[in-house]
Coordinates of N, CA, C and O in Angstrom, one line a residue:
X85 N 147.7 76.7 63.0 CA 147.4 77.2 64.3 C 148.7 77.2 65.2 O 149.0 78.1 66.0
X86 N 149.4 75.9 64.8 CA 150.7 76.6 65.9 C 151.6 77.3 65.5 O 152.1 78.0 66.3
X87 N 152.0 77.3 64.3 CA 152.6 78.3 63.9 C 151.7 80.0 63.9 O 152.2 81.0 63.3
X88 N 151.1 80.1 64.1 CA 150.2 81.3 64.3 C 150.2 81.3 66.0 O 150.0 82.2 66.9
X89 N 150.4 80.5 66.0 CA 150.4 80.6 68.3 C 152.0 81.3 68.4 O 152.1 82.1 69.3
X90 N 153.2 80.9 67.6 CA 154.3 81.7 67.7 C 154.2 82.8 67.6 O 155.0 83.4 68.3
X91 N 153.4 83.3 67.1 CA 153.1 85.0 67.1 C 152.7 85.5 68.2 O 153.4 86.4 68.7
X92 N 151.3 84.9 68.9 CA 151.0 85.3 69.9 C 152.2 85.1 71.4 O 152.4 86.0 72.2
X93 N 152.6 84.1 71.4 CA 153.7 83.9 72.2 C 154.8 84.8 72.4 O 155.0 85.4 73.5
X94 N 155.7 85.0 70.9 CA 156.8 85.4 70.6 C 156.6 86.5 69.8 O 156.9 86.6 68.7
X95 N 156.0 87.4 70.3 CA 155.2 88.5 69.5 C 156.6 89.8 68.6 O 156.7 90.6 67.6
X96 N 157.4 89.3 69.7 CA 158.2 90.4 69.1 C 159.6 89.5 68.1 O 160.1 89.8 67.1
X97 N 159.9 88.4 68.8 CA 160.7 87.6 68.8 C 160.8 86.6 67.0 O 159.9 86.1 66.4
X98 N 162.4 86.7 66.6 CA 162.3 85.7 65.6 C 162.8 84.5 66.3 O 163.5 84.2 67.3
X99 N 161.9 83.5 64.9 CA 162.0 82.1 65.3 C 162.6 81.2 64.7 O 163.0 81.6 63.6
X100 N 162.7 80.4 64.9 CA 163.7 79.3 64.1 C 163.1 78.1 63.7 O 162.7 77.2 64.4
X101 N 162.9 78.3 62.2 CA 161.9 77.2 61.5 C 162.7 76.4 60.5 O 162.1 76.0 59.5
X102 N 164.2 76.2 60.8 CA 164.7 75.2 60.5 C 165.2 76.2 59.0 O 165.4 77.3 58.8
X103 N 165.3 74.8 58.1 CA 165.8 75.0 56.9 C 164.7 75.8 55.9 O 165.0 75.9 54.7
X104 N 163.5 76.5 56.6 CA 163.1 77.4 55.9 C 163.3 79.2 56.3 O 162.8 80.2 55.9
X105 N 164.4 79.1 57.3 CA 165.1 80.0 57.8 C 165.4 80.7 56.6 O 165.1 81.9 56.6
X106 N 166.1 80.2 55.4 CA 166.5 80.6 54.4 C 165.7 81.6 53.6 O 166.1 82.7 53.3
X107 N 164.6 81.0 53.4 CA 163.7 81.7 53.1 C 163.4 83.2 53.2 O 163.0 84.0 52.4
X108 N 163.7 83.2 54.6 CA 163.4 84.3 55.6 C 164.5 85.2 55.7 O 164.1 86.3 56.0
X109 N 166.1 85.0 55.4 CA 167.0 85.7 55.3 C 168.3 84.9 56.7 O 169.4 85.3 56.9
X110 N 167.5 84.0 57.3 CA 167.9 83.3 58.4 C 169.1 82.8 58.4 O 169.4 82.2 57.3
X111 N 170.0 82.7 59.4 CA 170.9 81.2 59.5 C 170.3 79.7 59.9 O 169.6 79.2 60.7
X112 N 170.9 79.6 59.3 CA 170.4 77.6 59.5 C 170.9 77.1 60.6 O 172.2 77.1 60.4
X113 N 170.7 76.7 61.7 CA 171.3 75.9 62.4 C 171.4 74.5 62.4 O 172.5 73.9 62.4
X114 N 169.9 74.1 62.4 CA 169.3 72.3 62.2 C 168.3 72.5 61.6 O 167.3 73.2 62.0
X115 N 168.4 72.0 60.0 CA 167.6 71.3 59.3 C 165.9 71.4 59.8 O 165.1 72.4 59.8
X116 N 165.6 70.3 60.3 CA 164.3 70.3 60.8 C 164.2 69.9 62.5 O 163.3 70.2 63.2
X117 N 165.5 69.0 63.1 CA 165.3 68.3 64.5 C 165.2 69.6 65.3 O 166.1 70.4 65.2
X118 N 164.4 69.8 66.1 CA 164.8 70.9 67.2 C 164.3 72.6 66.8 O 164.6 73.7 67.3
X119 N 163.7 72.3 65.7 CA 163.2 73.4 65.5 C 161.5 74.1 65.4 O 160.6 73.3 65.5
X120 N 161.2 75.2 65.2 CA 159.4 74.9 65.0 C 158.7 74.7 64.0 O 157.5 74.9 64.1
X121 N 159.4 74.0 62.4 CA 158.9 73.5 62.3 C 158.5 72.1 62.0 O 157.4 71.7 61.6
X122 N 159.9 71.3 62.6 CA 159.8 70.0 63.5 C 158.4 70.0 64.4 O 157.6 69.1 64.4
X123 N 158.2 71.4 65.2 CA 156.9 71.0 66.4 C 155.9 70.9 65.2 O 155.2 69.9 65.2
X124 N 155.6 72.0 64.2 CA 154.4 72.4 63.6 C 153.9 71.3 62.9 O 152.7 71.1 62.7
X125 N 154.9 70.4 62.4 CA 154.6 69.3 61.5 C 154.4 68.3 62.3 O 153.4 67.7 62.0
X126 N 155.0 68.0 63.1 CA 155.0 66.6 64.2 C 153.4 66.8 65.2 O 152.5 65.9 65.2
X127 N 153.1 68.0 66.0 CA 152.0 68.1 66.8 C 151.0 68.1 66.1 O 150.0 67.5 66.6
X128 N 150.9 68.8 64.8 CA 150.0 68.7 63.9 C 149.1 67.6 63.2 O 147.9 67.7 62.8
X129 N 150.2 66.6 63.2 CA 149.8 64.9 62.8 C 149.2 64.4 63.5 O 148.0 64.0 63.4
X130 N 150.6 64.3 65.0 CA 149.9 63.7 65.9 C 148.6 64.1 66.5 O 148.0 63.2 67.0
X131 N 147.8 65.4 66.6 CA 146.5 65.6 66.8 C 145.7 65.7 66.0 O 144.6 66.0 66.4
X132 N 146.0 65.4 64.6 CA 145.2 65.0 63.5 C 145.0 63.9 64.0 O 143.8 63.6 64.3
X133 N 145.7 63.1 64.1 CA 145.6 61.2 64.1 C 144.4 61.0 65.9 O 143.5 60.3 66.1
X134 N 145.1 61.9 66.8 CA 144.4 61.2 67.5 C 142.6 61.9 68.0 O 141.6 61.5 68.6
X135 N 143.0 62.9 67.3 CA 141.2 63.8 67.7 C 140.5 63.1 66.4 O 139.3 63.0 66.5
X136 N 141.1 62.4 65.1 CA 140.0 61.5 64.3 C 139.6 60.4 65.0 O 138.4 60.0 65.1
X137 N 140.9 59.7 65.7 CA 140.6 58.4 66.4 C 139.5 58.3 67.6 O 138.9 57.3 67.9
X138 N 139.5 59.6 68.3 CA 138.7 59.9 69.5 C 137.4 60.2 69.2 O 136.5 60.1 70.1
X139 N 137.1 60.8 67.8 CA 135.9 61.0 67.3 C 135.1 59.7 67.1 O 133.9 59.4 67.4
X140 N 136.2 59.0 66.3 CA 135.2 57.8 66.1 C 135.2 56.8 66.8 O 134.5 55.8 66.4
X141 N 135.9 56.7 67.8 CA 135.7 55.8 68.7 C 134.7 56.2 69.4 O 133.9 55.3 69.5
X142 N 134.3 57.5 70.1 CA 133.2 58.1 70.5 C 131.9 57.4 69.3 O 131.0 56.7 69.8
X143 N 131.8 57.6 68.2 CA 130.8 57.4 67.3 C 130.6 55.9 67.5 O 129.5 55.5 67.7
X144 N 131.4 55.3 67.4 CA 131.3 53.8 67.3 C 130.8 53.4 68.9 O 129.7 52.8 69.1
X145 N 131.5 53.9 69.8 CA 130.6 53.6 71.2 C 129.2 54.1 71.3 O 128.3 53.2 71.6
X146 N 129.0 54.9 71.1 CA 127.7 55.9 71.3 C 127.2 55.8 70.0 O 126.1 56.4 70.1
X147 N 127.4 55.4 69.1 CA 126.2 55.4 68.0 C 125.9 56.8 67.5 O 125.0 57.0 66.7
X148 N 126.9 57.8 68.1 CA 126.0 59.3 67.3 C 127.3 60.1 67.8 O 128.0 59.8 68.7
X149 N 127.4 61.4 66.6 CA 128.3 62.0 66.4 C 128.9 62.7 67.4 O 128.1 62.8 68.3
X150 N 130.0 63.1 67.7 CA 130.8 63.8 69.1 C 130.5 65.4 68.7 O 131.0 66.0 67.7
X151 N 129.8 65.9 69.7 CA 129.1 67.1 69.2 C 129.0 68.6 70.9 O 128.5 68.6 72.0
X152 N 129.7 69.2 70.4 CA 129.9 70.2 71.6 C 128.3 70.4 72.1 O 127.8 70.3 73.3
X153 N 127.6 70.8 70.9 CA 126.2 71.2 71.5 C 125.5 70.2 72.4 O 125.1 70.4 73.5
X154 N 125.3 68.9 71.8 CA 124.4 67.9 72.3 C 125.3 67.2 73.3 O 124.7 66.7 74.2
X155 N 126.9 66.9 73.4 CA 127.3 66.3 74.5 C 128.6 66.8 74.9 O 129.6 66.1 75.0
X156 N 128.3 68.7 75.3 CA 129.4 69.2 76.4 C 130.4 68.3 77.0 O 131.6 68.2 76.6
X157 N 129.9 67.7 77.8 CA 130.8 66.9 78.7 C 132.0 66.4 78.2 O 133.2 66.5 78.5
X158 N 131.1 65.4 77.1 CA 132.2 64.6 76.9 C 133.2 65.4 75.6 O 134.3 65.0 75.5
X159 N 132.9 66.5 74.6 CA 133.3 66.7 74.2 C 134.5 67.9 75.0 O 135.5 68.3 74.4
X160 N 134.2 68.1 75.9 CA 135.3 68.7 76.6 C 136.6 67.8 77.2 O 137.7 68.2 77.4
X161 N 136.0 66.4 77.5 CA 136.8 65.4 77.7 C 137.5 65.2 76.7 O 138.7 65.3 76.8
X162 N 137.0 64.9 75.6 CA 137.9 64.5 74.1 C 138.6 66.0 73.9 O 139.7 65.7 73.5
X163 N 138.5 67.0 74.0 CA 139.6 67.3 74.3 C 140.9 67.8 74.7 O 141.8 68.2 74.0
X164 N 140.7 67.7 76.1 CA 141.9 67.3 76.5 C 142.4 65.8 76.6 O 143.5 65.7 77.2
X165 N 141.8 64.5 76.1 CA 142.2 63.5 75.8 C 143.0 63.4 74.5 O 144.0 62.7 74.3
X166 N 142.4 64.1 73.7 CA 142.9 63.9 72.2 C 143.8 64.6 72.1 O 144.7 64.0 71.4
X167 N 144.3 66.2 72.7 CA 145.4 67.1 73.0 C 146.4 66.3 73.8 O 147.5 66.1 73.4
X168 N 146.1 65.8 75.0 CA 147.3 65.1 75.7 C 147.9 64.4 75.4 O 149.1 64.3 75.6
X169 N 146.9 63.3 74.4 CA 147.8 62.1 73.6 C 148.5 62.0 72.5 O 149.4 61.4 72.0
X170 N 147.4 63.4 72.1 CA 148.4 64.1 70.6 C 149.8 64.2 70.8 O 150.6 63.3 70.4
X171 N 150.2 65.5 71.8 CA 151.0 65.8 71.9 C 152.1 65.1 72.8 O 153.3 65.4 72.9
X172 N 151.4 64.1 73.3 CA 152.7 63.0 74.4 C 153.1 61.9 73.2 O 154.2 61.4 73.2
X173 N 152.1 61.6 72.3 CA 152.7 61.1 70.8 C 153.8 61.9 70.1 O 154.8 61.5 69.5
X174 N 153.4 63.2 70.1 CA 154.3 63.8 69.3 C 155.9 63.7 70.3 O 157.0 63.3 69.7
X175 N 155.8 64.2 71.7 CA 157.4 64.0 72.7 C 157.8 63.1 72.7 O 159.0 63.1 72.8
X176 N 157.2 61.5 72.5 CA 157.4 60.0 72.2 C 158.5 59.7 71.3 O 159.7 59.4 71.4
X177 N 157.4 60.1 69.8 CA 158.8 60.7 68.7 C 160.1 61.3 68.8 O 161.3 60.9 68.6
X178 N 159.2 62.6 69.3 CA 160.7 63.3 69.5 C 161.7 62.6 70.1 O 162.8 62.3 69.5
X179 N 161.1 62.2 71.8 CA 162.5 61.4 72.4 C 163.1 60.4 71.4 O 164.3 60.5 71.2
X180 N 162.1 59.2 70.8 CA 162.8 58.2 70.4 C 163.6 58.4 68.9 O 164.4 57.5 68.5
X181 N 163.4 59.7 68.3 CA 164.0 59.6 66.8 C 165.0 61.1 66.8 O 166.0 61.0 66.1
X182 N 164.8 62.2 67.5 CA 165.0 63.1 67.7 C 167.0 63.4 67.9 O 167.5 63.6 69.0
X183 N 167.6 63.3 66.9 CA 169.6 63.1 67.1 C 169.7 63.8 67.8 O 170.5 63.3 68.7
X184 N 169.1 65.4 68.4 CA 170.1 66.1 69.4 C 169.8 65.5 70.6 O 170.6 65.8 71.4
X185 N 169.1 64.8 71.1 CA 168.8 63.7 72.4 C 169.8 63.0 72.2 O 170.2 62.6 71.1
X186 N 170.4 62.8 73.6 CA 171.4 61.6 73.5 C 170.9 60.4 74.4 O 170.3 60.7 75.5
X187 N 171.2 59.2 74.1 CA 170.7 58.1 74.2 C 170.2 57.3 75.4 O 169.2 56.6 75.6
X188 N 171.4 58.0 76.2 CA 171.1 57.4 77.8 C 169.8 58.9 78.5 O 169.2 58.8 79.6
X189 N 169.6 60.0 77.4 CA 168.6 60.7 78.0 C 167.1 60.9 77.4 O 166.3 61.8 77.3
X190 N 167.0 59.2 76.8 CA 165.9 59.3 75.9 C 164.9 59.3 76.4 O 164.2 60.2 76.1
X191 N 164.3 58.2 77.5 CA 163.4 57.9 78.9 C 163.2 59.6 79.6 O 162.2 60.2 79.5
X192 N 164.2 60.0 80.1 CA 163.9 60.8 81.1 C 163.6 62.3 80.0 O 163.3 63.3 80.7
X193 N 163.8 62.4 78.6 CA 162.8 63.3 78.2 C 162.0 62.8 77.9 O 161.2 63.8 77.9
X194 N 161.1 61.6 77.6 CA 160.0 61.4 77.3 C 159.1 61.5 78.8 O 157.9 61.4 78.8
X195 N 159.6 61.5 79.4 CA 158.9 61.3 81.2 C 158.5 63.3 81.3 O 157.5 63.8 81.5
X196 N 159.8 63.9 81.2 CA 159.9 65.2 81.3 C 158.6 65.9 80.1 O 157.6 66.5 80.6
X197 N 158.9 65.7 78.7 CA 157.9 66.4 77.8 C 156.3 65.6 78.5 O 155.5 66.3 79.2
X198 N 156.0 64.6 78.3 CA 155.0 63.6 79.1 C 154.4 64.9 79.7 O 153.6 65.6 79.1
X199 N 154.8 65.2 81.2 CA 154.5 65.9 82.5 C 154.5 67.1 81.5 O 153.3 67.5 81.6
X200 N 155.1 68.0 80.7 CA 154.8 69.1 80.4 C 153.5 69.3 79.4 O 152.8 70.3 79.3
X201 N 153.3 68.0 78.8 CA 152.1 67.8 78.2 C 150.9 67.5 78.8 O 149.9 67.3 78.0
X202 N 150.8 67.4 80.1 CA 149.8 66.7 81.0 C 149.4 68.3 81.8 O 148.4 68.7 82.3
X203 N 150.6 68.9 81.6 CA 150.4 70.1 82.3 C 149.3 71.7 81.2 O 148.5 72.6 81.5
X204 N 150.0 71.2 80.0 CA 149.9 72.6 79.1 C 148.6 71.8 78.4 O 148.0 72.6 77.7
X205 N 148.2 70.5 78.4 CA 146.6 69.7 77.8 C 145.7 70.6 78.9 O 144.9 71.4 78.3
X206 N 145.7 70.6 80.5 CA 144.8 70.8 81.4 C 144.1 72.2 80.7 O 142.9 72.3 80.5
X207 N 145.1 73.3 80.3 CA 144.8 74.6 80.7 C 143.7 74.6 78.5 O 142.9 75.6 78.2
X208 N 143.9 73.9 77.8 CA 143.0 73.7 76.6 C 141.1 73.4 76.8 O 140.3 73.4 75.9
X209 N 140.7 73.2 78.1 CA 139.4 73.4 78.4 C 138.5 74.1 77.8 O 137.4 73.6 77.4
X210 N 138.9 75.5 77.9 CA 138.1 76.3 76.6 C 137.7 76.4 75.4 O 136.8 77.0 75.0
X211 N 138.8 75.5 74.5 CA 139.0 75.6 73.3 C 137.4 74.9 72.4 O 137.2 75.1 71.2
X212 N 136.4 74.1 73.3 CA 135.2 73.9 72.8 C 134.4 75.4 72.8 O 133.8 75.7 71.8
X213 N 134.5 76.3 73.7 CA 133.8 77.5 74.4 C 134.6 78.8 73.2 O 134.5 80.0 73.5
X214 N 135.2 78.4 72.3 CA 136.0 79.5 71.5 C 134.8 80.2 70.7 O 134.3 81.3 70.8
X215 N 134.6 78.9 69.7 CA 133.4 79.6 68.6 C 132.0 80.2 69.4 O 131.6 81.4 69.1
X216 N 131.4 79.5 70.1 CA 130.2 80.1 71.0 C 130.9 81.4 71.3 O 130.2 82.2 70.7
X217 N 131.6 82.0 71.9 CA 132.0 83.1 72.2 C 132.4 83.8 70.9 O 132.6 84.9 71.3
X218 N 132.7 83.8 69.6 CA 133.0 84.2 68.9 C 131.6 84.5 68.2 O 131.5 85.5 67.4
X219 N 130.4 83.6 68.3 CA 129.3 84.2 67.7 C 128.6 84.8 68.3 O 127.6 85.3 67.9
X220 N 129.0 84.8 69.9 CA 127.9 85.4 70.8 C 128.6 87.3 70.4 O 127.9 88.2 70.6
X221 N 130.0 87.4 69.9 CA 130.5 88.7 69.7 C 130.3 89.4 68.4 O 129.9 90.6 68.2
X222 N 130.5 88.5 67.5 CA 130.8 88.7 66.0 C 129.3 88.2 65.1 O 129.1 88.6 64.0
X223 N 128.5 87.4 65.7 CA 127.4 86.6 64.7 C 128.1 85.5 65.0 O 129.3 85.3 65.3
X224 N 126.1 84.2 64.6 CA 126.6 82.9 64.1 C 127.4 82.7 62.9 O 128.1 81.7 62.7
X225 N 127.4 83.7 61.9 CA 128.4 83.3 61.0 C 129.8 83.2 61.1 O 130.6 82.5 60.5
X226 N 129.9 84.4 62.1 CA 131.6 84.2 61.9 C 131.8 83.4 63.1 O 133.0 83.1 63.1
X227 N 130.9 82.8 64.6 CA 131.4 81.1 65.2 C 131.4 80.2 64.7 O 132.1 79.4 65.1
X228 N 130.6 79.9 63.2 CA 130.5 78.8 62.9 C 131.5 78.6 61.7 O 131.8 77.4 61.3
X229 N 132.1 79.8 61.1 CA 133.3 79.7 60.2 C 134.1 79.3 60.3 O 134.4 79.2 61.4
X230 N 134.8 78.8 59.5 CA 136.4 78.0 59.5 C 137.5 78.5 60.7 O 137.9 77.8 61.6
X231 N 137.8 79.8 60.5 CA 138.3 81.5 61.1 C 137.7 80.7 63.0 O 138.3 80.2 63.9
X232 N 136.5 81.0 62.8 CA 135.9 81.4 64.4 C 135.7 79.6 65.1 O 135.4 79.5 66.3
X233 N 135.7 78.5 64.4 CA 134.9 77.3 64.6 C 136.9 76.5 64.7 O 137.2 75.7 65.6
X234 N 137.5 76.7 64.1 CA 139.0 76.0 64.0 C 139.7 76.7 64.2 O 139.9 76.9 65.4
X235 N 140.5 77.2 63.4 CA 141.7 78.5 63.8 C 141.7 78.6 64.9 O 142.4 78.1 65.8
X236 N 140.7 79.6 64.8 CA 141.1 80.8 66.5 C 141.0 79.8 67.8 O 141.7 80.0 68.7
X237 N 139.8 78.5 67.7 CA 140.4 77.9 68.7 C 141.5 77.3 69.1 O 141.9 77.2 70.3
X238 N 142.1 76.6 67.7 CA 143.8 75.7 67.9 C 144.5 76.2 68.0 O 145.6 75.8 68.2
X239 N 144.3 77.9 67.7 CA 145.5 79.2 68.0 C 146.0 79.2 69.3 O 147.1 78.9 69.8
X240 N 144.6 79.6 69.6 CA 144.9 79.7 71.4 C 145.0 78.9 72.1 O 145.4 79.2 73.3
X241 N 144.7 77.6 71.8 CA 144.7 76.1 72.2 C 146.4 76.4 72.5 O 146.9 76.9 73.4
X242 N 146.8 75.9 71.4 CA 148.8 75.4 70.9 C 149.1 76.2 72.2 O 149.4 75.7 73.3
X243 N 148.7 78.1 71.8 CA 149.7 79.0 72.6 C 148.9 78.6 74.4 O 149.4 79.5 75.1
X244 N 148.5 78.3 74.6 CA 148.1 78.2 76.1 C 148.6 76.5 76.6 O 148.7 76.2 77.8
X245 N 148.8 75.9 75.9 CA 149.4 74.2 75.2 C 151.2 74.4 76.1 O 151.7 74.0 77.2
X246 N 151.6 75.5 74.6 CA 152.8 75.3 74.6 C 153.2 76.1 75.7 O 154.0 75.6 76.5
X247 N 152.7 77.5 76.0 CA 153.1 78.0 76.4 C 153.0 77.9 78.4 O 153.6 78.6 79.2
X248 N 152.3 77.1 78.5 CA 151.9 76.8 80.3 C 152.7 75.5 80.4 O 153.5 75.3 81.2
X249 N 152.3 74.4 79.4 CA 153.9 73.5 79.8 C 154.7 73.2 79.5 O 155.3 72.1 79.8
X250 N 155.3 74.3 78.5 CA 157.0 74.3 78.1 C 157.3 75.7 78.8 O 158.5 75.8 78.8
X251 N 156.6 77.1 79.5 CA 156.9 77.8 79.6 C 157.6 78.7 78.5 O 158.6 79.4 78.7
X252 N 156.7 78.6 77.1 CA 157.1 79.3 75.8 C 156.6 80.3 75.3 O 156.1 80.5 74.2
X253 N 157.0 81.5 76.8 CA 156.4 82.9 76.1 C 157.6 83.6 76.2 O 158.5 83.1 76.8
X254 N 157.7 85.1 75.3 CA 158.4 85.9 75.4 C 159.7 85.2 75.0 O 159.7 84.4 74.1
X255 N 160.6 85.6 75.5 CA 162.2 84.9 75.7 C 162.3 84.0 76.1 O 163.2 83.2 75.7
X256 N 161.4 83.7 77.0 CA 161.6 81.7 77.7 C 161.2 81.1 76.6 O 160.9 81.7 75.6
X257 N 161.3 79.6 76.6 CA 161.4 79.0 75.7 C 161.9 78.6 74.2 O 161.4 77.7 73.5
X258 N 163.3 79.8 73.7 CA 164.0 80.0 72.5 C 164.6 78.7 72.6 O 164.6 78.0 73.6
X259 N 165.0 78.6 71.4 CA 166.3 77.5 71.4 C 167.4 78.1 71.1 O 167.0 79.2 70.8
X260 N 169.1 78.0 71.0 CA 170.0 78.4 70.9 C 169.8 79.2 69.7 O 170.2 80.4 69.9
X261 N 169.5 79.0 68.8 CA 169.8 80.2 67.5 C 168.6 81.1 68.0 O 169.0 82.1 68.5
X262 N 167.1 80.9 68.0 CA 166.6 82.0 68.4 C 166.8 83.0 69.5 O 166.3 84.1 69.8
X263 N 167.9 82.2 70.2 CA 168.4 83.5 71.3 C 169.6 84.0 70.8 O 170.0 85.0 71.4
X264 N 170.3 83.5 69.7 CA 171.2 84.0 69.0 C 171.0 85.3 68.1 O 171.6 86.4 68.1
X265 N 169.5 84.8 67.0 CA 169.1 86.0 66.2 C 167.9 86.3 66.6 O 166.8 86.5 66.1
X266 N 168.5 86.3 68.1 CA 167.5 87.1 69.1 C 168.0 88.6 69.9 O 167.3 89.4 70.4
X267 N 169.8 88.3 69.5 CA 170.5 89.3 70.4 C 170.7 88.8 72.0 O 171.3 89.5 72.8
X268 N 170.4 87.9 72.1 CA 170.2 87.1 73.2 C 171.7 86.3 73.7 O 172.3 85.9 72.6
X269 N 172.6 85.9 75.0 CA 173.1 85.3 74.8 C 172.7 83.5 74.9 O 171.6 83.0 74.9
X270 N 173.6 83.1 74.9 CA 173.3 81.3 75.1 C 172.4 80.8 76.3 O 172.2 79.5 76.4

């Protein structure tokens, strides 16, 4: 899904996925620090780890499954709770293990990504309301499919994520080589 949100974002735009650049015909800049797919692998985990943990701590409180149909509310809470902490887990990392950060600016990026994650979690609201709208268009089969039920929500999820609080549409948000083999200057 987030790498599938680069598309939607950076529609026209190449990107920089590190040392699978190669792959692609790319130059290499950095390995994996600082690139997307440093984000794709790191946000990935971290909202793996924490939308399991939020599920079953819901289950274990409540005694019964975390379920959009039977409890909207809260499952709109879990997630933007599970997205926020995913992802301030994942800036956490970044600050603290991350080489192109330098040392004395470790704090004040984790305070900075923090706020941009507090910012770009808010605007993920819909992402319960994805599949319901996808079967109210398409059929219950194709909301309740993998495609209409996951994907398409974490698609739009990531790109409305990344892109409202890192400001990662279009040309904003490149890092130095994608504005490089972008045509772009520095």
């Amino acid at each position: 899904a987030d790498f599938l949100s680069n598309f939607l974002q950076h529609p026209t735009q190449k990107m920089d996925y590190g040392s699978f650049n190669r792959l692609l015909g790319r130059e290499v800049d950095q390995e994996f620090w600082g690139t997307r797919t440093q984000h794709i692998v790191g946000v990935a985990g971290c909202l793996a780890l924490t939308d399991h943990t939020s599920q079953a701590l819901f289950q274990k409180v409540f005694k019964k499954e975390l379920c959009f149909a039977k409890s909207p509310a809260a499952f709109v809470a879990h997630t933007f709770l599970f997205i926020f902490s995913g992802v301030t887990l994942y800036v956490a990392g970044d600050a603290a293990l991350n080489p192109n950060h330098k040392d004395e600016d470790r704090v004040a990026t984790f305070k900075s990504e923090t706020y941009n994650s507090y910012v770009g979690s808010n605007t993920a609201w819909f992402e319960p309301y994805v599949p319901v709208a996808v079967a109210r268009v398409a059929g219950p089969v194709a909301g309740a499919s993998w495609a209409g039920s996951a994907l398409l929500p974490a698609t739009l999820a990531y790109t409305t994520v990344k892109g409202v609080g890192w400001n990662d549409w279009g040309y904003s948000g490149l890092n130095d080589l994608e504005r490089k083999i972008n045509g772009l200057e520095k």
